[in-house]
Coordinates of C-alpha atoms in Angstrom, one line a residue:
M4 CA -46.3 1.1 -109.2
V5 CA -43.3 0.0 -111.5
S6 CA -40.8 -2.0 -109.7
I7 CA -37.2 -3.1 -110.4
S8 CA -36.5 -6.7 -109.5
P9 CA -32.5 -7.7 -109.6
I10 CA -32.4 -11.3 -110.6
N11 CA -29.3 -13.0 -108.7
F12 CA -26.4 -14.1 -110.6
T13 CA -23.6 -16.6 -109.1
N14 CA -20.8 -14.2 -110.9
V15 CA -21.9 -11.0 -109.3
F16 CA -19.3 -9.5 -106.9
R17 CA -19.5 -10.8 -103.2
I18 CA -17.9 -8.9 -100.5
S19 CA -16.9 -10.8 -97.2
Q20 CA -17.4 -9.8 -94.1
N21 CA -14.1 -10.5 -93.1
N22 CA -12.9 -7.9 -95.7
Q23 CA -13.9 -4.9 -93.3
P24 CA -11.1 -2.3 -93.2
Q25 CA -9.3 -2.2 -89.8
Q26 CA -10.0 0.0 -87.4
R27 CA -7.1 2.7 -87.2
I28 CA -4.7 2.2 -83.9
S29 CA -4.0 5.7 -82.7
M30 CA -0.3 5.9 -81.6
A31 CA -1.1 8.6 -78.8
G32 CA 0.6 7.4 -75.4
I33 CA 2.8 4.7 -76.8
P34 CA 6.3 5.3 -75.4
N35 CA 9.0 5.7 -78.5
D36 CA 10.6 2.5 -77.8
E37 CA 7.6 0.4 -78.4
F38 CA 6.3 -0.2 -81.9
V39 CA 2.8 -1.7 -82.9
R40 CA 2.3 -3.5 -85.7
S41 CA -0.8 -4.1 -87.7
T42 CA -1.1 -6.0 -91.3
T43 CA -3.6 -7.3 -93.3
P44 CA -4.5 -11.0 -93.7
I45 CA -2.4 -12.0 -97.1
D46 CA -5.6 -13.8 -98.0
A47 CA -8.1 -10.9 -97.6
A48 CA -9.6 -10.2 -101.1
P49 CA -9.8 -6.5 -102.2
I50 CA -13.4 -5.0 -102.2
Q51 CA -14.4 -4.7 -105.3
E52 CA -17.3 -2.0 -106.5
E53 CA -20.5 -3.4 -107.9
V54 CA -21.1 -2.8 -111.5
V55 CA -24.3 -0.7 -112.0
N56 CA -26.9 -1.3 -114.3
E57 CA -27.1 1.9 -116.0
F58 CA -30.4 1.3 -117.9
T59 CA -32.3 0.0 -115.0
S60 CA -31.0 3.1 -113.1
W61 CA -32.2 5.0 -115.4
A62 CA -35.9 3.4 -116.0
D63 CA -36.2 3.8 -112.5
K64 CA -35.6 7.4 -112.4
T65 CA -37.4 8.6 -115.3
E66 CA -40.3 6.1 -114.6
F67 CA -39.9 4.8 -118.2
V68 CA -42.4 2.0 -118.1
L69 CA -45.5 4.3 -117.0
K70 CA -44.2 7.2 -118.9
E71 CA -42.7 6.6 -122.0
L72 CA -43.4 2.8 -122.6
P73 CA -47.0 3.1 -123.5
S74 CA -46.4 5.9 -126.2
I75 CA -43.5 3.5 -128.0
L76 CA -45.9 0.5 -128.1
M77 CA -49.1 1.9 -129.2
N78 CA -47.2 4.2 -132.1
P79 CA -44.7 2.1 -133.4
E80 CA -44.0 4.0 -136.7
A81 CA -42.7 6.9 -134.8
H82 CA -40.0 4.3 -133.3
V83 CA -39.6 1.2 -135.3
M84 CA -35.9 0.9 -136.3
G85 CA -36.3 -2.8 -137.9
T86 CA -38.4 -5.2 -138.4
G87 CA -37.9 -8.8 -138.9
F88 CA -39.6 -12.4 -139.1
S89 CA -40.0 -12.5 -135.1
H90 CA -39.0 -9.7 -133.6
T91 CA -39.2 -5.8 -133.5
T92 CA -37.0 -3.4 -132.3
Y93 CA -37.7 0.3 -130.9
E94 CA -35.3 3.0 -130.2
I95 CA -36.0 4.8 -127.0
P96 CA -36.7 8.4 -126.6
N97 CA -34.0 10.3 -124.5
N98 CA -32.0 7.4 -124.7
K99 CA -29.2 6.4 -127.1
D100 CA -27.8 3.6 -125.4
Y101 CA -30.2 1.1 -125.4
I102 CA -33.2 -0.5 -127.8
L103 CA -36.1 -2.2 -127.0
R104 CA -36.8 -5.7 -128.9
T105 CA -40.0 -6.9 -128.4
P106 CA -42.0 -10.2 -130.1
N107 CA -43.9 -9.9 -133.1
C108 CA -46.7 -12.2 -131.7
F109 CA -48.3 -9.7 -129.1
T110 CA -50.4 -6.8 -128.8
Y111 CA -50.1 -4.4 -126.6
S112 CA -53.5 -2.7 -126.1
D113 CA -54.2 -4.8 -123.2
V114 CA -51.5 -3.7 -120.6
D115 CA -51.8 -2.8 -117.1
Y116 CA -48.8 -1.1 -116.7
E117 CA -49.1 -0.6 -113.3
K118 CA -48.0 -4.2 -112.8
S119 CA -45.4 -4.3 -115.0
K120 CA -41.7 -4.6 -113.8
I121 CA -37.9 -4.4 -115.0
N122 CA -35.5 -7.6 -114.1
D123 CA -32.2 -6.8 -114.0
I124 CA -30.3 -9.4 -116.5
M125 CA -27.2 -7.8 -117.2
D126 CA -24.1 -10.0 -117.7
R127 CA -21.5 -8.4 -115.8
N128 CA -19.3 -10.7 -117.1
L129 CA -19.0 -9.4 -120.7
K130 CA -17.6 -5.7 -120.5
I131 CA -18.0 -5.3 -124.0
N132 CA -20.9 -4.0 -126.5
V133 CA -22.0 -7.0 -128.4
G134 CA -26.0 -5.8 -128.3
Q135 CA -26.8 -8.2 -125.2
P136 CA -29.7 -7.8 -123.4
V137 CA -29.6 -5.8 -120.2
A138 CA -32.8 -5.9 -118.8
E139 CA -36.2 -7.4 -119.5
I140 CA -39.4 -5.6 -119.4
E141 CA -42.0 -8.0 -117.6
L142 CA -45.5 -6.7 -118.8
R143 CA -48.9 -7.9 -117.4
T144 CA -52.3 -7.8 -119.3
H145 CA -55.7 -6.9 -117.7
K146 CA -56.1 -11.0 -117.3
N147 CA -52.5 -11.2 -116.3
I148 CA -51.1 -12.7 -119.1
P149 CA -47.3 -12.2 -119.1
M150 CA -45.2 -10.4 -122.0
F151 CA -41.7 -9.7 -122.2
I152 CA -40.0 -7.3 -123.8
E153 CA -36.0 -7.1 -124.3
V154 CA -33.7 -4.0 -123.1
L155 CA -30.4 -4.4 -125.6
R156 CA -27.4 -2.3 -125.7
K157 CA -27.4 -0.5 -128.8
Q158 CA -24.6 -1.0 -131.3
E159 CA -23.6 1.4 -134.4
G160 CA -23.5 0.6 -137.9
E161 CA -25.5 -1.0 -140.9
S162 CA -26.0 -4.5 -141.1
I163 CA -24.0 -6.2 -143.6
G164 CA -24.7 -8.3 -146.8
V165 CA -28.1 -10.5 -147.3
P166 CA -29.7 -12.9 -144.7
P167 CA -29.5 -16.4 -145.1
A168 CA -32.7 -17.8 -147.5
S169 CA -34.2 -19.5 -144.2
T170 CA -35.3 -16.2 -143.1
I171 CA -37.0 -15.2 -145.9
Y172 CA -39.0 -18.4 -147.1
D173 CA -41.7 -20.3 -144.6
E174 CA -40.1 -23.7 -143.7
E175 CA -43.2 -25.5 -143.9
T176 CA -44.5 -24.1 -147.3
G177 CA -41.5 -23.2 -148.8
K178 CA -43.1 -20.0 -150.1
I179 CA -41.6 -16.5 -149.3
R180 CA -42.8 -14.6 -146.5
P181 CA -45.2 -12.1 -146.7
G182 CA -43.7 -8.9 -147.2
V183 CA -40.6 -10.0 -147.6
L184 CA -38.3 -9.2 -150.5
P185 CA -37.2 -12.2 -152.7
Y186 CA -33.7 -13.7 -152.1
E187 CA -33.0 -13.0 -155.5
A188 CA -34.4 -9.1 -155.7
P189 CA -32.3 -6.8 -157.2
E190 CA -32.1 -4.7 -154.0
R191 CA -30.6 -7.6 -152.4
K192 CA -28.0 -7.9 -154.8
A193 CA -27.2 -4.6 -154.4
K194 CA -26.9 -4.7 -150.8
Y195 CA -24.5 -7.7 -151.2
A196 CA -22.2 -5.7 -153.4
E197 CA -22.4 -2.5 -151.4
S198 CA -21.4 -4.1 -148.3
L199 CA -18.5 -6.0 -149.9
V200 CA -17.4 -2.5 -151.1
K201 CA -17.4 -0.8 -147.8
L202 CA -15.5 -4.0 -146.2
A203 CA -13.1 -3.9 -148.4
V204 CA -11.7 -0.4 -148.0
L205 CA -11.6 -1.1 -144.4
P206 CA -7.7 -1.0 -143.0
V207 CA -6.7 -4.1 -141.1
E208 CA -7.1 -2.6 -138.0
S209 CA -10.7 -3.1 -138.2
Y210 CA -10.4 -6.4 -138.7
E211 CA -8.1 -6.9 -135.7
K212 CA -10.8 -5.2 -133.4
L213 CA -13.5 -7.2 -134.5
I214 CA -11.3 -10.3 -133.7
S215 CA -10.6 -9.0 -130.3
Y216 CA -14.3 -8.5 -129.7
I217 CA -14.8 -12.4 -130.9
K218 CA -12.0 -13.2 -128.3
E219 CA -13.4 -11.2 -125.3
A220 CA -16.9 -12.4 -125.7
A221 CA -16.0 -15.9 -126.0
D222 CA -14.0 -15.8 -122.8
A223 CA -17.4 -14.6 -121.3
G224 CA -19.3 -17.2 -122.5
Y225 CA -20.5 -15.9 -125.9
I226 CA -20.7 -17.4 -129.7
F227 CA -21.0 -15.5 -132.7
D228 CA -23.6 -16.6 -134.8
H229 CA -22.0 -16.9 -138.5
L230 CA -25.0 -18.0 -140.1
N231 CA -26.5 -14.6 -140.6
S232 CA -24.1 -11.9 -142.3
N233 CA -26.5 -9.3 -140.6
N234 CA -25.4 -10.0 -137.1
L235 CA -22.3 -8.1 -138.5
L236 CA -22.9 -4.1 -138.7
L237 CA -20.3 -1.6 -140.3
D238 CA -20.1 1.6 -138.4
E239 CA -18.0 3.5 -141.4
K240 CA -17.9 6.6 -139.5
N241 CA -15.7 4.9 -136.8
K242 CA -14.3 2.2 -139.1
S243 CA -15.5 -0.5 -136.9
I244 CA -17.2 -3.9 -137.4
N245 CA -20.0 -4.4 -134.6
I246 CA -21.6 -7.8 -133.2
I247 CA -25.4 -8.4 -132.2
D248 CA -27.3 -11.4 -131.5
M249 CA -24.2 -13.5 -130.0
D250 CA -25.3 -16.8 -128.3
K251 CA -24.6 -18.3 -125.0
G252 CA -22.2 -20.9 -124.8
K253 CA -18.8 -22.1 -124.1
M254 CA -16.9 -22.4 -127.1
K255 CA -13.6 -21.8 -128.7
P256 CA -13.9 -18.9 -131.5
D257 CA -14.2 -20.5 -134.8
F258 CA -12.3 -17.3 -137.2
G259 CA -13.4 -19.1 -140.4
N260 CA -17.0 -18.7 -139.7
V261 CA -16.2 -15.3 -139.0
L262 CA -14.6 -15.0 -142.3
Y263 CA -17.6 -16.6 -144.1
A264 CA -20.5 -14.0 -142.6
L265 CA -17.9 -11.1 -143.5
T266 CA -17.6 -12.4 -146.8
N267 CA -21.6 -13.4 -147.2
I268 CA -20.3 -16.4 -149.6
N269 CA -23.2 -18.3 -149.4
Y270 CA -24.7 -15.4 -151.4
F271 CA -22.2 -15.4 -154.2
K272 CA -24.1 -17.8 -156.9
T273 CA -27.1 -16.1 -156.5
Y274 CA -25.6 -12.7 -157.2
A275 CA -23.7 -14.3 -160.1
G276 CA -26.3 -16.1 -161.2
S277 CA -29.9 -15.2 -163.4
N278 CA -31.8 -15.8 -160.7
G279 CA -35.0 -13.5 -160.6
G280 CA -34.7 -12.8 -164.6
Q281 CA -31.9 -10.2 -163.8
E282 CA -28.4 -11.1 -164.7
T283 CA -25.7 -9.3 -163.1
N284 CA -23.5 -7.8 -165.7
Q285 CA -19.6 -9.4 -165.6
D286 CA -17.8 -6.1 -164.3
D287 CA -20.2 -6.3 -161.2
I288 CA -19.4 -10.1 -160.9
E289 CA -15.6 -9.2 -160.9
A290 CA -15.8 -6.6 -158.5
A291 CA -17.6 -8.5 -156.1
I292 CA -14.6 -11.3 -156.7
D293 CA -12.1 -8.8 -156.1
N294 CA -13.8 -7.2 -152.8
T295 CA -14.0 -10.6 -151.3
I296 CA -10.5 -11.5 -152.0
A297 CA -9.4 -8.3 -150.5
I298 CA -11.4 -8.9 -147.6
T299 CA -9.8 -12.4 -146.9
H300 CA -6.2 -11.0 -147.1
K301 CA -7.3 -8.0 -144.7
F302 CA -8.7 -10.5 -142.3
I303 CA -6.0 -13.0 -142.3
L304 CA -3.2 -10.6 -141.8
A305 CA -5.4 -9.2 -138.9
M306 CA -5.6 -12.6 -137.6
Q307 CA -1.7 -13.0 -137.7
K308 CA -1.4 -9.6 -135.8
Q309 CA -3.9 -10.8 -133.3
K310 CA -2.0 -14.2 -132.9
V311 CA -5.0 -16.7 -133.8
K312 CA -5.4 -19.2 -136.3
F313 CA -8.3 -20.8 -138.4
N314 CA -9.7 -24.5 -136.4
G315 CA -8.1 -26.5 -139.4
P316 CA -9.3 -29.8 -139.5
N317 CA -12.4 -29.2 -136.9
S318 CA -13.7 -26.2 -139.1
S319 CA -17.1 -25.6 -139.9
M320 CA -19.1 -27.0 -143.1
E321 CA -19.6 -23.2 -144.0
F322 CA -15.6 -22.6 -143.8
H323 CA -15.2 -25.7 -146.4
N324 CA -18.0 -23.7 -148.6
L325 CA -16.0 -20.7 -148.2
L326 CA -12.5 -22.7 -149.1
H327 CA -14.9 -24.3 -152.2
S328 CA -16.2 -20.7 -153.5
Y329 CA -15.5 -19.5 -157.1
P330 CA -13.9 -16.5 -155.3
M331 CA -11.3 -18.3 -153.7
A332 CA -10.6 -20.4 -156.6
C333 CA -9.8 -16.8 -158.2
M334 CA -7.5 -16.3 -155.3
V335 CA -5.5 -19.1 -155.9
K336 CA -6.1 -19.4 -159.8
D337 CA -7.1 -23.1 -159.2
F338 CA -10.3 -25.2 -158.6
D339 CA -8.7 -27.0 -156.3
A340 CA -9.7 -26.1 -152.6
S341 CA -7.0 -27.8 -151.2
K342 CA -4.6 -25.1 -152.5
V343 CA -6.7 -22.5 -150.7
Y344 CA -6.5 -24.2 -147.5
K345 CA -2.7 -24.3 -148.3
L346 CA -2.7 -20.4 -148.4
F347 CA -4.6 -20.1 -145.4
E348 CA -2.2 -22.6 -143.8
T349 CA 0.8 -20.4 -144.4
N350 CA -0.8 -17.4 -143.1
G351 CA -1.7 -19.0 -139.6
V352 CA -4.3 -21.9 -140.2
G353 CA -4.1 -24.4 -137.6

């Protein structure tokens, strides 16, 4: 039988025994000139309701692991949402709020589903959706070898830009990974340009929302992984930019890194170059520059409204790469990166 085993967190709400509601005192039989005063101790904390893990509750009620999971894993073509180098994501039938993420190194033909269990790993400090894990499905083979599947909150939108070259080429051989498009492939260049167009027309409010998400996630102990622009999802319908794959860690938000990811600036040289035997025409290059500048201006304006700043001298190498990029030189009409920095400084750089 599948069991759901909560994992204890130190930040889960606890109710003291001293915080029980006081017994009601009857006034019957008390003379009119006598008074009884009852007060609640001033140090008594209010009783707070524990946040329920909606996925584990749903999975328990529907017997998801026994009735649905085998079909998903054994018929992936019907449920796969996306496949990366190390993981594959699956949609969950009859549940639009969560997705599954499985490691590619396992096969699921020898699973004893009766021995499976679901661990509650929901972070109750994080109130917003950043595609975070909320549960872990622990599977066992008939030889008792453990395998784990993550359950993530589902985010809406399409990934922006092109992932870094490190996700495309094998680190040891330097050769392109099997079944992966080359970094300079026309399809990747088209995706890069299309993302810039869609981001550039968003209102400033869309960037404000993104900044507020980054701040709230940081307060809960999460860091945005800016090295991969694919970690930002553009939801055109709701005009929002959503986040996935945040890392755990206590750090001050780095909005220079966020702008680096939004502009996907690391791909500009590839887009404008003649790599792969296909040269991008000048009009398309100029459009990419104009859209990058538009995104930058809107993001800086959103930062002003949200009262946040860049990290200044403590900024990352990626932010400095943005400052030295050709689109930023076009923005200030000078190749001196200090002038780009000065423009940023007058718009709220710390």
